[in-house]
Amino acid sequence: MNIAIINGPNLNLLGKREPNIYGSLTFDEYLISLKKEFKDIKFEYFQSNIEGKIIDQIHKVGFTSNFILINAAAYTHTSVAIGDAIKSITSPVIEIHISNTFSREDFRHKSYISPVAKGLIIGFGIDSYRLGVLSCLK
Ligand code: DQA
């Protein structure tokens, strides 16, 4: 089983960025714990602040990964192009958010990913990723 994790803009600052919302762990630290817990899964991790690079990565892993977990961060709410990229591939995509976007500002209620995702895991803190991995094992 291989799972690609794709993180969007500002998620490189996890651990430092608004820790009251996003927690105090860096993603690298969290990824170590995921790899320890799921030893049989091969994780391919990618983060970019640039929309086109995220799209290139979706194209790259989107025909070979068993699953993609994507947290497109703010691009979730704006990017028709990321939604179209997900429509263009064959790997199932799970939309992840650390915070509950529906309990926040109205502009975070719109997602271009949700209609083209297999499922959504939102609002469980950084463990949304872990729950996403568990959903791939069913
Ligand atoms: C986020 C929620 C988005 O609204 C926000 O722009 C982010 C992070 C989350 O994981 O909670 O950058 O995707």
mmCIF file of C-alpha atoms and ligand atoms in Angstrom:
data_model
loop_
_atom_site.group_PDB
_atom_site.id
_atom_site.type_symbol
_atom_site.label_atom_id
_atom_site.label_comp_id
_atom_site.label_asym_id
_atom_site.label_seq_id
_atom_site.Cartn_x
_atom_site.Cartn_y
_atom_site.Cartn_z
ATOM 1 C CA MET A 1 0.000 0.000 0.000
ATOM 2 C CA ASN A 2 1.347 3.408 -0.855
ATOM 3 C CA ILE A 3 -0.225 6.666 0.227
ATOM 4 C CA ALA A 4 0.725 10.085 -1.090
ATOM 5 C CA ILE A 5 0.251 12.999 1.287
ATOM 6 C CA ILE A 6 0.047 16.432 -0.318
ATOM 7 C CA ASN A 7 0.026 19.563 1.808
ATOM 8 C CA GLY A 8 -0.679 23.027 0.462
ATOM 9 C CA PRO A 9 0.335 26.560 1.365
ATOM 10 C CA ASN A 10 1.554 27.551 4.817
ATOM 11 C CA LEU A 11 1.455 23.976 6.101
ATOM 12 C CA ASN A 12 5.266 24.028 6.029
ATOM 13 C CA LEU A 13 4.861 26.268 9.098
ATOM 14 C CA LEU A 14 2.938 23.713 11.157
ATOM 15 C CA GLY A 15 4.237 23.871 14.718
ATOM 16 C CA LYS A 16 4.837 27.614 14.474
ATOM 17 C CA ARG A 17 1.745 28.791 12.645
ATOM 18 C CA GLU A 18 -1.298 29.700 14.826
ATOM 19 C CA PRO A 19 -0.633 26.781 17.219
ATOM 20 C CA ASN A 20 -3.975 27.404 18.937
ATOM 21 C CA ILE A 21 -5.641 26.250 15.675
ATOM 22 C CA TYR A 22 -3.079 23.954 14.053
ATOM 23 C CA GLY A 23 -1.176 22.543 17.048
ATOM 24 C CA SER A 24 2.480 22.586 18.016
ATOM 25 C CA LEU A 25 3.891 19.608 16.086
ATOM 26 C CA THR A 26 5.776 20.086 12.845
ATOM 27 C CA PHE A 27 4.577 17.886 9.986
ATOM 28 C CA ASP A 28 7.971 16.183 9.838
ATOM 29 C CA GLU A 29 7.608 15.156 13.493
ATOM 30 C CA TYR A 30 4.077 13.940 12.867
ATOM 31 C CA LEU A 31 5.124 11.983 9.777
ATOM 32 C CA ILE A 32 7.696 10.063 11.842
ATOM 33 C CA SER A 33 4.905 8.914 14.171
ATOM 34 C CA LEU A 34 2.689 7.926 11.206
ATOM 35 C CA LYS A 35 5.509 5.874 9.673
ATOM 36 C CA LYS A 36 6.101 4.148 13.029
ATOM 37 C CA GLU A 37 2.429 3.305 13.438
ATOM 38 C CA PHE A 38 1.849 2.156 9.843
ATOM 39 C CA LYS A 39 5.038 0.253 9.072
ATOM 40 C CA ASP A 40 3.603 -1.534 6.031
ATOM 41 C CA ILE A 41 2.562 1.653 4.281
ATOM 42 C CA LYS A 42 4.928 3.553 2.002
ATOM 43 C CA PHE A 43 4.289 7.272 2.435
ATOM 44 C CA GLU A 44 5.252 9.820 -0.195
ATOM 45 C CA TYR A 45 5.096 13.298 1.321
ATOM 46 C CA PHE A 46 4.997 16.551 -0.630
ATOM 47 C CA GLN A 47 4.327 20.139 0.436
ATOM 48 C CA SER A 48 4.263 23.284 -1.654
ATOM 49 C CA ASN A 49 3.098 26.845 -1.349
ATOM 50 C CA ILE A 50 2.675 27.010 -5.127
ATOM 51 C CA GLU A 51 -0.597 25.956 -6.777
ATOM 52 C CA GLY A 52 1.008 24.679 -10.012
ATOM 53 C CA LYS A 53 3.484 22.522 -8.109
ATOM 54 C CA ILE A 54 0.626 20.930 -6.171
ATOM 55 C CA ILE A 55 -1.108 20.183 -9.481
ATOM 56 C CA ASP A 56 2.107 18.668 -10.901
ATOM 57 C CA GLN A 57 2.368 16.434 -7.830
ATOM 58 C CA ILE A 58 -1.275 15.312 -8.176
ATOM 59 C CA HIS A 59 -0.490 14.356 -11.805
ATOM 60 C CA LYS A 60 2.715 12.597 -10.718
ATOM 61 C CA VAL A 61 1.218 10.367 -8.013
ATOM 62 C CA GLY A 62 -2.369 10.258 -9.255
ATOM 63 C CA PHE A 63 -2.133 7.132 -11.394
ATOM 64 C CA THR A 64 0.036 4.969 -9.140
ATOM 65 C CA SER A 65 -0.806 5.785 -5.508
ATOM 66 C CA ASN A 66 -3.352 3.603 -3.784
ATOM 67 C CA PHE A 67 -4.664 6.744 -2.084
ATOM 68 C CA ILE A 68 -3.914 10.455 -1.903
ATOM 69 C CA LEU A 69 -4.517 12.445 1.272
ATOM 70 C CA ILE A 70 -4.643 16.113 0.362
ATOM 71 C CA ASN A 71 -4.826 19.154 2.563
ATOM 72 C CA ALA A 72 -4.853 21.898 -0.048
ATOM 73 C CA ALA A 73 -5.050 24.485 2.774
ATOM 74 C CA ALA A 74 -6.311 27.862 1.496
ATOM 75 C CA TYR A 75 -6.331 26.590 -2.119
ATOM 76 C CA THR A 76 -9.181 24.311 -1.041
ATOM 77 C CA HIS A 77 -11.446 27.332 -1.085
ATOM 78 C CA THR A 78 -10.212 28.928 -4.321
ATOM 79 C CA SER A 79 -8.640 26.442 -6.712
ATOM 80 C CA VAL A 80 -10.762 25.245 -9.615
ATOM 81 C CA ALA A 81 -7.476 23.963 -11.080
ATOM 82 C CA ILE A 82 -6.739 21.624 -8.147
ATOM 83 C CA GLY A 83 -10.326 20.328 -8.313
ATOM 84 C CA ASP A 84 -9.870 19.689 -12.060
ATOM 85 C CA ALA A 85 -6.526 17.949 -11.433
ATOM 86 C CA ILE A 86 -8.205 15.568 -8.981
ATOM 87 C CA LYS A 87 -10.929 14.857 -11.552
ATOM 88 C CA SER A 88 -8.218 13.983 -14.089
ATOM 89 C CA ILE A 89 -6.494 11.209 -12.116
ATOM 90 C CA THR A 90 -7.469 7.703 -11.061
ATOM 91 C CA SER A 91 -6.196 7.438 -7.451
ATOM 92 C CA PRO A 92 -8.890 8.025 -4.842
ATOM 93 C CA VAL A 93 -8.430 11.297 -2.955
ATOM 94 C CA ILE A 94 -9.305 12.002 0.660
ATOM 95 C CA GLU A 95 -9.657 15.652 1.658
ATOM 96 C CA ILE A 96 -8.035 16.452 4.982
ATOM 97 C CA HIS A 97 -8.271 19.520 7.211
ATOM 98 C CA ILE A 98 -6.741 20.009 10.626
ATOM 99 C CA SER A 99 -9.345 22.525 11.752
ATOM 100 C CA ASN A 100 -13.109 22.276 11.349
ATOM 101 C CA THR A 101 -13.419 24.607 8.380
ATOM 102 C CA PHE A 102 -17.202 24.758 8.834
ATOM 103 C CA SER A 103 -16.876 26.298 12.299
ATOM 104 C CA ARG A 104 -14.663 29.071 10.909
ATOM 105 C CA GLU A 105 -15.133 31.975 8.484
ATOM 106 C CA ASP A 106 -17.714 31.612 5.686
ATOM 107 C CA PHE A 107 -15.042 31.651 2.974
ATOM 108 C CA ARG A 108 -13.685 28.391 4.419
ATOM 109 C CA HIS A 109 -17.042 26.656 3.904
ATOM 110 C CA LYS A 110 -16.534 26.410 0.135
ATOM 111 C CA SER A 111 -14.321 23.558 -1.123
ATOM 112 C CA TYR A 112 -13.367 22.761 -4.705
ATOM 113 C CA ILE A 113 -11.978 19.435 -3.444
ATOM 114 C CA SER A 114 -15.018 17.990 -1.611
ATOM 115 C CA PRO A 115 -17.156 17.263 -4.722
ATOM 116 C CA VAL A 116 -14.333 15.268 -6.311
ATOM 117 C CA ALA A 117 -13.005 13.552 -3.166
ATOM 118 C CA LYS A 118 -13.817 10.017 -2.048
ATOM 119 C CA GLY A 119 -14.343 11.358 1.463
ATOM 120 C CA LEU A 120 -13.494 14.140 3.875
ATOM 121 C CA ILE A 121 -11.825 14.120 7.287
ATOM 122 C CA ILE A 122 -12.027 17.513 8.899
ATOM 123 C CA GLY A 123 -11.502 18.989 12.327
ATOM 124 C CA PHE A 124 -9.625 16.336 14.316
ATOM 125 C CA GLY A 125 -6.466 18.370 14.652
ATOM 126 C CA ILE A 126 -3.335 16.930 13.095
ATOM 127 C CA ASP A 127 -4.796 13.463 13.712
ATOM 128 C CA SER A 128 -7.110 14.086 10.742
ATOM 129 C CA TYR A 129 -4.211 12.654 8.692
ATOM 130 C CA ARG A 130 -4.036 9.518 10.868
ATOM 131 C CA LEU A 131 -7.790 9.013 10.533
ATOM 132 C CA GLY A 132 -7.340 9.483 6.796
ATOM 133 C CA VAL A 133 -4.756 6.699 6.730
ATOM 134 C CA LEU A 134 -7.067 4.431 8.741
ATOM 135 C CA SER A 135 -9.835 5.065 6.202
ATOM 136 C CA CYS A 136 -7.516 3.730 3.479
ATOM 137 C CA LEU A 137 -7.173 0.413 5.323
ATOM 138 C CA LYS A 138 -10.894 -0.406 5.218
HETATM 139 C C1 DQA B 1 -6.725 24.126 6.675
HETATM 140 C C2 DQA B 1 -7.953 25.015 6.688
HETATM 141 C C3 DQA B 1 -7.862 26.095 5.612
HETATM 142 O O1 DQA B 1 -9.006 26.913 5.646
HETATM 143 C C4 DQA B 1 -6.637 26.970 5.878
HETATM 144 O O2 DQA B 1 -6.507 27.920 4.842
HETATM 145 C C5 DQA B 1 -5.397 26.191 6.066
HETATM 146 C C6 DQA B 1 -5.443 24.938 6.813
HETATM 147 C C7 DQA B 1 -6.750 23.082 7.809
HETATM 148 O O3 DQA B 1 -6.038 22.096 7.703
HETATM 149 O O4 DQA B 1 -7.448 23.276 8.808
HETATM 150 O O5 DQA B 1 -4.316 26.624 5.680
HETATM 151 O O6 DQA B 1 -6.689 23.411 5.439
#
